[in-house]
Coordinates of C-alpha atoms in Angstrom, one line a residue:
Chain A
X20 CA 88.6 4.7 77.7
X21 CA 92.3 5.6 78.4
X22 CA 94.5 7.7 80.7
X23 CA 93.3 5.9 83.8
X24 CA 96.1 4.3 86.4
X25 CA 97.3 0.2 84.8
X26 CA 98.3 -0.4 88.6
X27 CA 95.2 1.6 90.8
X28 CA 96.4 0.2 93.9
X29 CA 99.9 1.7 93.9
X30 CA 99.6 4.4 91.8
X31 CA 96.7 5.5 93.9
X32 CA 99.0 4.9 96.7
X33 CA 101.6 7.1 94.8
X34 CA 99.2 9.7 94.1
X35 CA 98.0 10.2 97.6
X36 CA 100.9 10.6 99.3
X37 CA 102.0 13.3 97.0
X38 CA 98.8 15.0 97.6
X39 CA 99.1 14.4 101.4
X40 CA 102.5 16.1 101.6
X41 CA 101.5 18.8 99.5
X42 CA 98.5 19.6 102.1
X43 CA 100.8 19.0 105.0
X44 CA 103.2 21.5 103.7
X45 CA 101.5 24.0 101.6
X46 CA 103.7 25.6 98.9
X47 CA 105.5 22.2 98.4
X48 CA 105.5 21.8 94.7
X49 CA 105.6 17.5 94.4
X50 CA 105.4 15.6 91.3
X51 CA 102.7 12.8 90.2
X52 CA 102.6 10.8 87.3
X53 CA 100.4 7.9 85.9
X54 CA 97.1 9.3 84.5
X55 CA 95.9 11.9 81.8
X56 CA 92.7 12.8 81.2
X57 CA 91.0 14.3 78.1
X58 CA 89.9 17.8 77.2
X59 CA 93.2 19.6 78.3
X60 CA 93.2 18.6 82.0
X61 CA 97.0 18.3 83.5
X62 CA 98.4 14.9 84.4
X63 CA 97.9 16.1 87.8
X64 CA 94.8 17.3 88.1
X65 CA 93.9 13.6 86.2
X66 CA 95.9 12.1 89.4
X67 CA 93.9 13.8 91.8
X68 CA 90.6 13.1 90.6
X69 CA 91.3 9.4 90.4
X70 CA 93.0 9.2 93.8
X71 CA 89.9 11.1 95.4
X72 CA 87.2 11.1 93.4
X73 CA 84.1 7.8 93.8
X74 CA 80.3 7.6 93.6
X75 CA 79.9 9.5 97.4
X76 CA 81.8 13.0 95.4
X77 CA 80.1 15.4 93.2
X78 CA 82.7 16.7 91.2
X79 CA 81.3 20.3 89.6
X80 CA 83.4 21.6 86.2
X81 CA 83.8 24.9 85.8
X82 CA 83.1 26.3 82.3
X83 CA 87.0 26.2 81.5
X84 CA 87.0 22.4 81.7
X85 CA 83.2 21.5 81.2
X86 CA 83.4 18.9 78.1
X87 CA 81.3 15.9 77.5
X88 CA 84.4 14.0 76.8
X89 CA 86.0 14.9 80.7
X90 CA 82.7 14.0 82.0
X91 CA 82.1 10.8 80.9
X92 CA 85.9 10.3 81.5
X93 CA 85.2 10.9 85.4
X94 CA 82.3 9.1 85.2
X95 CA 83.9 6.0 83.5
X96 CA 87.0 5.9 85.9
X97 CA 85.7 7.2 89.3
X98 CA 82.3 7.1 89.3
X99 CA 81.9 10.3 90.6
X100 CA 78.4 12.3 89.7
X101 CA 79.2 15.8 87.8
X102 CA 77.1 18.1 89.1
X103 CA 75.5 21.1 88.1
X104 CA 75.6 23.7 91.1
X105 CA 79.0 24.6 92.9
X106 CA 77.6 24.0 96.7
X107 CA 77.0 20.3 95.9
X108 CA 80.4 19.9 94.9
X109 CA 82.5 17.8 96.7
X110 CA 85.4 18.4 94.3
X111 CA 85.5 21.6 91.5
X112 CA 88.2 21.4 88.4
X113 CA 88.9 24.2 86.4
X114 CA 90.8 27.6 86.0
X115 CA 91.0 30.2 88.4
X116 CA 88.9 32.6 86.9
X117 CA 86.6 30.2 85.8
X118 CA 86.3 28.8 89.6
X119 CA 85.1 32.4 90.8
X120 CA 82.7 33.1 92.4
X121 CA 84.3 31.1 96.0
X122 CA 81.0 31.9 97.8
X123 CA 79.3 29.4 96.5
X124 CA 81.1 26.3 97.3
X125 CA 80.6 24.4 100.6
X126 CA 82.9 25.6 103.4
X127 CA 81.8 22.7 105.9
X128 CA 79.3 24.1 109.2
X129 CA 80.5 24.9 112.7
X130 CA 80.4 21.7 113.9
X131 CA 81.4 20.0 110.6
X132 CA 83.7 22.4 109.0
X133 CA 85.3 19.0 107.3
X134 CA 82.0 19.0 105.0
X135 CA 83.6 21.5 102.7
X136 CA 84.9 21.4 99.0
X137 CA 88.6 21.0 98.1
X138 CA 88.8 22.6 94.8
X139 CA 91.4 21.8 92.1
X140 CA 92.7 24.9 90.4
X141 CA 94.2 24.5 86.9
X142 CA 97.8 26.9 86.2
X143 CA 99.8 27.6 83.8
X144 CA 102.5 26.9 85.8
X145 CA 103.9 26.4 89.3
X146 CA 106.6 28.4 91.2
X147 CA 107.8 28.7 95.0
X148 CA 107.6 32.6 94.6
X149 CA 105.0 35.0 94.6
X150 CA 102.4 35.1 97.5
X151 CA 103.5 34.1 100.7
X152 CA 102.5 31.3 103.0
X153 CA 102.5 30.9 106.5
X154 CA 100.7 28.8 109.2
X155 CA 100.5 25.2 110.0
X156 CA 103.2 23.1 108.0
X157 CA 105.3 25.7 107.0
X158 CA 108.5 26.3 109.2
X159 CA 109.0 29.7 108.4
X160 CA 107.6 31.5 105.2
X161 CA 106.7 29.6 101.8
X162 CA 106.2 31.2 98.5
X163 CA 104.1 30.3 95.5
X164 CA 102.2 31.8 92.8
X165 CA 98.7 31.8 93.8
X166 CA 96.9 33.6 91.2
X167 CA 95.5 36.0 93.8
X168 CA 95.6 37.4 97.4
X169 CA 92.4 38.9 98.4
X170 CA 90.1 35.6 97.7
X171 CA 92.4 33.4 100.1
X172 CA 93.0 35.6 102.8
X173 CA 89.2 36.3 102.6
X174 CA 89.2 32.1 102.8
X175 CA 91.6 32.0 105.8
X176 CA 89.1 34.5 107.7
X177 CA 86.4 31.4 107.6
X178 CA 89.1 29.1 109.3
X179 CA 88.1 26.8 110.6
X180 CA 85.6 26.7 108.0
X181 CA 86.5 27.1 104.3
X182 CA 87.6 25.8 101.3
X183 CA 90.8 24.0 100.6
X184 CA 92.7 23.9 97.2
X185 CA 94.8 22.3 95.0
X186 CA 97.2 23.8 92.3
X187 CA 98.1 21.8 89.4
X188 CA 100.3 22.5 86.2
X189 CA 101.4 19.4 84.1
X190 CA 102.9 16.9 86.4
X191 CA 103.2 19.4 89.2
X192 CA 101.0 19.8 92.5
X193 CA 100.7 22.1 95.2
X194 CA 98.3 22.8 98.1
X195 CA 96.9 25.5 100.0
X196 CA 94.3 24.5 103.4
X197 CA 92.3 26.9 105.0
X198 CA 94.8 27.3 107.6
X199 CA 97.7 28.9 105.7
X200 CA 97.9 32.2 106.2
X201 CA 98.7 34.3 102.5
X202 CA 100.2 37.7 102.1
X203 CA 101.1 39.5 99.0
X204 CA 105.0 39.8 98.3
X205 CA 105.1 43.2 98.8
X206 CA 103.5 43.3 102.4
X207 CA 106.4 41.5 103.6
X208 CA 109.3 43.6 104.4
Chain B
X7 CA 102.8 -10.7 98.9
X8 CA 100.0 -12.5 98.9
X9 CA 96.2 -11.8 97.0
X10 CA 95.4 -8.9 99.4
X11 CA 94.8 -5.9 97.8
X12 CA 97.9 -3.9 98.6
X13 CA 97.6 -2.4 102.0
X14 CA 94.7 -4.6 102.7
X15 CA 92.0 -2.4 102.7
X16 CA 90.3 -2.1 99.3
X17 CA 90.1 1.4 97.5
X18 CA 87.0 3.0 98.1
X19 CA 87.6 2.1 101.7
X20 CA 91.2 3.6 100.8
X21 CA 89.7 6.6 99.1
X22 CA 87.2 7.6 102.0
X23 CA 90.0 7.6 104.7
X24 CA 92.6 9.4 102.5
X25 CA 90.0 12.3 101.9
X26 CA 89.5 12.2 105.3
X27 CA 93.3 12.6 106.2
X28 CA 93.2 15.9 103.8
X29 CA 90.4 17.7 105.7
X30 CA 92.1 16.2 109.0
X31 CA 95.4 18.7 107.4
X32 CA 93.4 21.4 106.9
X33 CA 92.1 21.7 110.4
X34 CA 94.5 20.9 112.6
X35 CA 93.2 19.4 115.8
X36 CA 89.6 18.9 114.8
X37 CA 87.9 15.2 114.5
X38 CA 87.2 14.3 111.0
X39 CA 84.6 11.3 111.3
X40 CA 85.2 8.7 108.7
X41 CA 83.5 4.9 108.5
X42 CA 86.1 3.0 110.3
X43 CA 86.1 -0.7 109.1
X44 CA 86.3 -3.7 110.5
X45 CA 90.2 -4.5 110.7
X46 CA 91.5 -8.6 111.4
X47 CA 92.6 -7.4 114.6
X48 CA 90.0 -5.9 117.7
X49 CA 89.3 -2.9 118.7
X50 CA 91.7 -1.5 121.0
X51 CA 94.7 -2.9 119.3
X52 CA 95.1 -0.1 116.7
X53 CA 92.3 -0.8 114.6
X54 CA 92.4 3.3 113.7
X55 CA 96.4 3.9 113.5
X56 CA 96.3 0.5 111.0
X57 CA 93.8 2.0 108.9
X58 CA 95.3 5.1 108.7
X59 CA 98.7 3.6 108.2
X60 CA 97.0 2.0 105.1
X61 CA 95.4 4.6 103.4
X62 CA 99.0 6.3 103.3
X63 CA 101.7 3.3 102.9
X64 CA 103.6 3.5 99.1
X65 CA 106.0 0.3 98.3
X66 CA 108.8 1.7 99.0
X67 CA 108.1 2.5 102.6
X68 CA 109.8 1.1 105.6
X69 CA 107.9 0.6 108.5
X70 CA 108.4 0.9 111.9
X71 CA 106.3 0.2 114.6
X72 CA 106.2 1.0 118.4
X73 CA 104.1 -0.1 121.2
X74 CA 105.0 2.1 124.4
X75 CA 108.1 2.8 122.6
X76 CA 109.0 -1.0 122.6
X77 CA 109.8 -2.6 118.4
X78 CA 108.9 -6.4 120.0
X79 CA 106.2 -6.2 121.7
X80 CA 103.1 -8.0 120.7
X81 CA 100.8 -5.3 119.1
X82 CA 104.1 -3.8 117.3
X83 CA 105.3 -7.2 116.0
X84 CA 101.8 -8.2 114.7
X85 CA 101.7 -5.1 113.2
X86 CA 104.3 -4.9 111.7
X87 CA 104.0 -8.6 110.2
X88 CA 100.5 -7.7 109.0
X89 CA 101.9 -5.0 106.8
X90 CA 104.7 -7.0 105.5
X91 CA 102.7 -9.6 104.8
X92 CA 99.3 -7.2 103.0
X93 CA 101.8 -4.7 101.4
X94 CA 105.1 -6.1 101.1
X95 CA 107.0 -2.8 102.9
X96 CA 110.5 -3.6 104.4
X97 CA 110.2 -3.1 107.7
X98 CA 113.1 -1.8 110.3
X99 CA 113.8 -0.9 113.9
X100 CA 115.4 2.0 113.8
X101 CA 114.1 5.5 113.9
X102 CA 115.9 7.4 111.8
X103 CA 115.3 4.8 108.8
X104 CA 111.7 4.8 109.2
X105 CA 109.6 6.6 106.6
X106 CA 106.0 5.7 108.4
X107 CA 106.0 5.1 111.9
X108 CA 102.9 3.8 113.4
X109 CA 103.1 4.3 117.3
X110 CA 101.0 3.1 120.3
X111 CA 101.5 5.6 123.4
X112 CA 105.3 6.9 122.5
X113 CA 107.2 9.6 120.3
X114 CA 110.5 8.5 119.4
X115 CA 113.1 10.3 121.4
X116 CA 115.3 11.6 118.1
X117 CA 113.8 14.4 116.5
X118 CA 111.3 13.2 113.7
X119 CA 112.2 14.6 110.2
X120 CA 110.1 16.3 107.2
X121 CA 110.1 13.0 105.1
X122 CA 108.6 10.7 107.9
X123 CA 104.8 10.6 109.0
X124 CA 104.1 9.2 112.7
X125 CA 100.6 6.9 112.9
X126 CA 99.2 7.1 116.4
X127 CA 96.8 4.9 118.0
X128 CA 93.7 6.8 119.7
X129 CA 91.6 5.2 121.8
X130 CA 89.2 8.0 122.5
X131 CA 90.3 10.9 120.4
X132 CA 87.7 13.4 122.3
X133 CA 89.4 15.0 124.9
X134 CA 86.1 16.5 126.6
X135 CA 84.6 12.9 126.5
X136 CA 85.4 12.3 130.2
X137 CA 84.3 15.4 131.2
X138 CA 80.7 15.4 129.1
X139 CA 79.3 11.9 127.8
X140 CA 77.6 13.5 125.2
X141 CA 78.6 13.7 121.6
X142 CA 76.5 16.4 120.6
X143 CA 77.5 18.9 123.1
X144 CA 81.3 17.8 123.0
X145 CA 80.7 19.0 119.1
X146 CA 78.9 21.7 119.7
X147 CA 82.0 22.3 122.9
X148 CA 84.2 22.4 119.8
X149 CA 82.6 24.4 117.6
X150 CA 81.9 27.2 120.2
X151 CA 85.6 27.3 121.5
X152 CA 83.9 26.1 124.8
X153 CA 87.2 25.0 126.3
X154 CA 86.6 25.9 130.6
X155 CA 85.6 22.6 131.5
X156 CA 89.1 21.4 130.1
X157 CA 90.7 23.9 132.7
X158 CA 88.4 23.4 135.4
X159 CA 89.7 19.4 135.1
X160 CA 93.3 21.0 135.8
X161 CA 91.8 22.9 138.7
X162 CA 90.6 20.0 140.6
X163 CA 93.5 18.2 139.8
X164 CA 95.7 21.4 141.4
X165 CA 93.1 22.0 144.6
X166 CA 93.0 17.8 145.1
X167 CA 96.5 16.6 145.0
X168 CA 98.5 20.4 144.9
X169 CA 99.7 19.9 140.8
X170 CA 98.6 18.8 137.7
X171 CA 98.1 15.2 137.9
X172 CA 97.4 14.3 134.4
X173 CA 100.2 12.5 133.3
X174 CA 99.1 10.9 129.9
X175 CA 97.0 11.7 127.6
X176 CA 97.6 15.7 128.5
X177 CA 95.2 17.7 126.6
X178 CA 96.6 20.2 123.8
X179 CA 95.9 23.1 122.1
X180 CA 96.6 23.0 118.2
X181 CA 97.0 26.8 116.5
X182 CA 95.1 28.6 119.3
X183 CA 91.5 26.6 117.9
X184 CA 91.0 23.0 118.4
X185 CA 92.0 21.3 121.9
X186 CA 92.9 18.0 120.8
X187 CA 93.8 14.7 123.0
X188 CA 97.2 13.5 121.7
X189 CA 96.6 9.8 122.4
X190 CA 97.5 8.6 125.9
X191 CA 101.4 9.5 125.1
X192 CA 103.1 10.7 128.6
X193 CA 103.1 14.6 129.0
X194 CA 106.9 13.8 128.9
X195 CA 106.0 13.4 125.2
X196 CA 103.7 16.3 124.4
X197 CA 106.7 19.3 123.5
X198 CA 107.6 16.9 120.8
X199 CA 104.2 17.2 119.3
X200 CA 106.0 20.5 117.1
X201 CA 107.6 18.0 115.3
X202 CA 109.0 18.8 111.2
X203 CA 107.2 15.0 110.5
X204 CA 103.6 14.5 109.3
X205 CA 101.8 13.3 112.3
X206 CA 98.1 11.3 111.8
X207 CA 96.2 10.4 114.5
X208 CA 93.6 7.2 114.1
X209 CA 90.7 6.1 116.1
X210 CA 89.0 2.8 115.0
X211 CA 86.5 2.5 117.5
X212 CA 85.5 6.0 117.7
X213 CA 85.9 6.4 114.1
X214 CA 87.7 9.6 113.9
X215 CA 90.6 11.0 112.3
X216 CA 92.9 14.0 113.1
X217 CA 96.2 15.2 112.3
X218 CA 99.1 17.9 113.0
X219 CA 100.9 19.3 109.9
X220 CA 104.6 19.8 110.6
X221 CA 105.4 22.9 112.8
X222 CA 102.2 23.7 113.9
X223 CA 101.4 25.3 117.1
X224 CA 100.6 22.4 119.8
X225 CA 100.7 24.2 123.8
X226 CA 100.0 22.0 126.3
X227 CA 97.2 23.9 128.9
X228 CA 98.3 25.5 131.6
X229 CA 98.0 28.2 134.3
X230 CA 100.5 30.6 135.0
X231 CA 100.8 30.0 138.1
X232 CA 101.1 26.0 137.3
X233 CA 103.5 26.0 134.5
X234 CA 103.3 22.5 132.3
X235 CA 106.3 20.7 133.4
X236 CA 107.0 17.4 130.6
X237 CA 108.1 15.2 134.0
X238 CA 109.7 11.3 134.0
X239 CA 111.1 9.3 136.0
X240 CA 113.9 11.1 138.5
X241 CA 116.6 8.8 137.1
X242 CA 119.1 7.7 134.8
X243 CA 118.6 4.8 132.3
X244 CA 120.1 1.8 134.3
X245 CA 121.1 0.3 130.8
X246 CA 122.0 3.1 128.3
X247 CA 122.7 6.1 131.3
X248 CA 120.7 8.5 129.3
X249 CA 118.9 10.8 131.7
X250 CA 117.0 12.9 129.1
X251 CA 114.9 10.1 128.1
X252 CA 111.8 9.1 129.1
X253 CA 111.8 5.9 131.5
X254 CA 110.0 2.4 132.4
X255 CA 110.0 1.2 135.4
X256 CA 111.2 -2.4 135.9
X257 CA 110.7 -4.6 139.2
X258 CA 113.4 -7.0 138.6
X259 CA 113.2 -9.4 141.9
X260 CA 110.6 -10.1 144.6
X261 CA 112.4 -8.3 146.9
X262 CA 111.9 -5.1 146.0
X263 CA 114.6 -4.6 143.8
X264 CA 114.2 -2.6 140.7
X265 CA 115.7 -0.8 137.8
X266 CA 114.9 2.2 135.0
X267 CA 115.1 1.5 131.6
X268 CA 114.6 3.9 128.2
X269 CA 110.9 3.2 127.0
X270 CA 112.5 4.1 123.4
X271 CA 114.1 0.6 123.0
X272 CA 115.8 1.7 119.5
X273 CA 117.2 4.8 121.7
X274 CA 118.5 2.6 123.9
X275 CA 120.4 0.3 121.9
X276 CA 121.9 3.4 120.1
X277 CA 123.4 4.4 123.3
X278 CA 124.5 1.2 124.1
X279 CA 125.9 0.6 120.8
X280 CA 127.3 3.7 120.6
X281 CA 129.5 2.7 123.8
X282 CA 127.4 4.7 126.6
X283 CA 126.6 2.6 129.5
X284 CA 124.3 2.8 132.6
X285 CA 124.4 1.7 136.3
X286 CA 123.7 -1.9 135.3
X287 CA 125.1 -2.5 132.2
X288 CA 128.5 -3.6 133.1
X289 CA 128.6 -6.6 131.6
X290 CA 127.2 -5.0 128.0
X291 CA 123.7 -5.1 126.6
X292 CA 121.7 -7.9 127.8
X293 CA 117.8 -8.7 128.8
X294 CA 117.1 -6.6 132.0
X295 CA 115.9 -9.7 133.7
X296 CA 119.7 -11.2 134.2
X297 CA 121.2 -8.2 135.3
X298 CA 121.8 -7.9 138.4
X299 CA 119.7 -5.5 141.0
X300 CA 122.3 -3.5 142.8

């Protein structure tokens, strides 16, 4: 079974931190290398499920990356149980449209609003233009290509519940939490 | 190295805390639980900032740590030497070529920068924990935006001694939601809390996690009429001469003598070496116990 990290410790390490500073700072585009797993799925994505994924996270596919082959690949490297139903999801992969519908993921409870999924959303490619982001780690204004408004800002209105995301093209990553703030292009003036 | 795993903490252990630091992003301010383990070191000595420190350390890191500000005090040089020793990072004194600062009680006076991530140690991350015992109405506190009690603390503070007397630990609000504690650093400390560096608070004991992405919203409560006012020390750094940093004070004799030194001892040698010197540094950098008390 290939495409897993030769050096989990550090790579892992690696990994996270990339991931950490893309959540810190959303619309940071950061690169990750180091794992690729089968059935389509971008090096990054692979990096992210490796670096976050064990036994205690559902991971749910959507249809756009449901194979048997990225399944037993998950289970083989992380442990992590694929499940059936979005709200026991811990983690979703797949592509935007194939994500949809949002309602049905887990956007944590009042007093837990931590217990909610971070879902990993599959592009074609990544870009610091198009929607723009602002809110917590963001100076002034960021920019990325988010594949819509309406389902984020609709996301943000939850805060502090909600789900966070992931973006992922090839060896690229990007983040979005609950707390940024996105409005279409041409709203800004 | 040696045959720790790197960072000492094995992966799943790794995994559970770094998910936890995500969430801890996404909500500024709010208390992420996580199963804090059992560190070589006891509670209270930064059992929660070394686990955290951990979970986010890469090779190439260099590592600084601070206890009240201090590089070579005891908690900061064990510390440190457990790091190098568990995952081989390069460690250094000096703020500005820190990437990972783990920090008990102190913000570095220079301005942090978007590449490094400050580590705080948390003793009791609930800020409403002195006020009610009670975990389960602190989180349900939380999650109703039940903040009063926070301000009727201030009150009493104001109608007892005439001001604010909190002088540590000063509680914050983060993006207009959460009111967070931001570890027992002096209010002197709390307007550098907007900072452009990741900053990741750890509590072992209490088991909790929480975090402030760079630039977010952090305002120190208040009434209009009492104003927040970051106060130190009403002096000048007897050694450096900075009076804009944030001061320890030193009993030098037993006759009452005394002197006022930077907290920020990498600040302080920067001044020093950079050729500015203070009431009692004459005779050039030296320990503050041989100087003489003018």
């Amino acid at each position: 079974m290939t495409g897993g990290f030769a050096d989990p410790s550090i790579q892992s390490a690696w990994g996270f931190r990339a991931a950490m500073m893309a959540m810190a700072r959303p619309g940071d585009i950061l690169k990750v290398s180091g794992a690729q797993a089968p059935a389509g799925v971008s090096v990054a994505a692979s990096v992210l499920l490796l670096v976050l994924c064990d036994p205690e996270t559902p991971v749910w596919l959507a249809p756009s990356h449901h194979s048997v082959a990225l399944g037993r690949w998950i289970a083989f490297h992380t442990g992590a149980p694929v499940v059936d139903r979005r709200g026991d999801a811990v983690f979703a992969l797949g592509a935007w449209d194939s994500l949809l519908p949002l309602t049905d993921f887990r956007i944590g409870t009042a007093e837990y609003p931590d217990r909610s999924a971070t879902l990993i959303v599959e592009m074609e490619t990544l870009r610091g233009q198009g929607a723009v982001l602002t809110g917590p780690g963001i100076s002034e204004a960021a920019g990325l290509n988010l594949p819509e408004v309406a389902a984020f800002r609709a996301n943000r209105a939850l805060f502090p519940l909600g789900c966070d995301f992931f973006f992922t093209s090839r060896d690229r990553l990007a983040a979005l939490p609950r707390s940024t703030v996105v409005t279409a292009p041409a709203e800004v003036i | 190295m040696s045959d720790y795993n790197f960072a000492y903490l094995d992966e799943q252990t790794k995994r559970m805390i770094r998910r936890a630091i995500l969430k801890a992003l996404a909500v500024p301010g709010y208390q992420v639980p996580f199963a804090s383990r059992e560190m070589p070191m006891p509670y209270g000595w930064g059992t929660g900032g070394v686990q955290v420190s951990a979970a986010c350390l890469v090779p190439e890191d260099r590592l600084k740590v601070i206890d009240q500000g201090a590089d070579d005090t005891t908690n900061a040089v064990s510390i440190r030497r457990f790091f190098e020793r568990t995952a081989g990072v390069a460690t250094t004194g000096r703020t500005r070529d820190a990437t990972l600062i783990q920090t008990r009680h102190r913000i570095p006076e220079e301005p942090l920068t978007r590449d490094q991530i400050l580590v705080y140690q948390v003793p009791i991350p609930e800020p409403l924990r002195f006020l009610e015992p009670r975990e389960t109405e602190t989180r349900k506190m939380h999650s109703l935006e039940e903040y009063g009690l926070v301000h009727v603390k201030l009150y009493e503070d104001i109608a007892r001694h005439g001001q604010i007397a909190t002088s540590y630990a000063y509680p914050v609000k983060v993006e207009g939601r959460y009111v967070m504690d931001p570890s027992p650093i002096p209010k002197f400390d709390n307007p550098k809390l907007e900072s452009a560096a990741v900053q990741l608070f750890g509590a072992g004991r209490e088991q909790r996690i929480y975090a402030l992405p760079p630039h977010c919203k952090v305002v120190s409560l208040d009434f209009e009429d009492h104003p927040f006012v970051p106060s130190k020390a009403d002096h000048a750094c007897d050694l450096c001469g900075s009076d804009t940093s944030y001061l320890d004070e030193v009993i030098v004799d037993d006759a009452g003598g005394r002197m006022f030194v930077c907290s920020d001892t990498d600040y302080c040698e920067g001044r020093r070496e950079a050729g500015h010197l203070g009431r009692l540094a004459a005779s050039g950098p030296s320990a503050p116990g041989q100087e003489d008390a003018a």
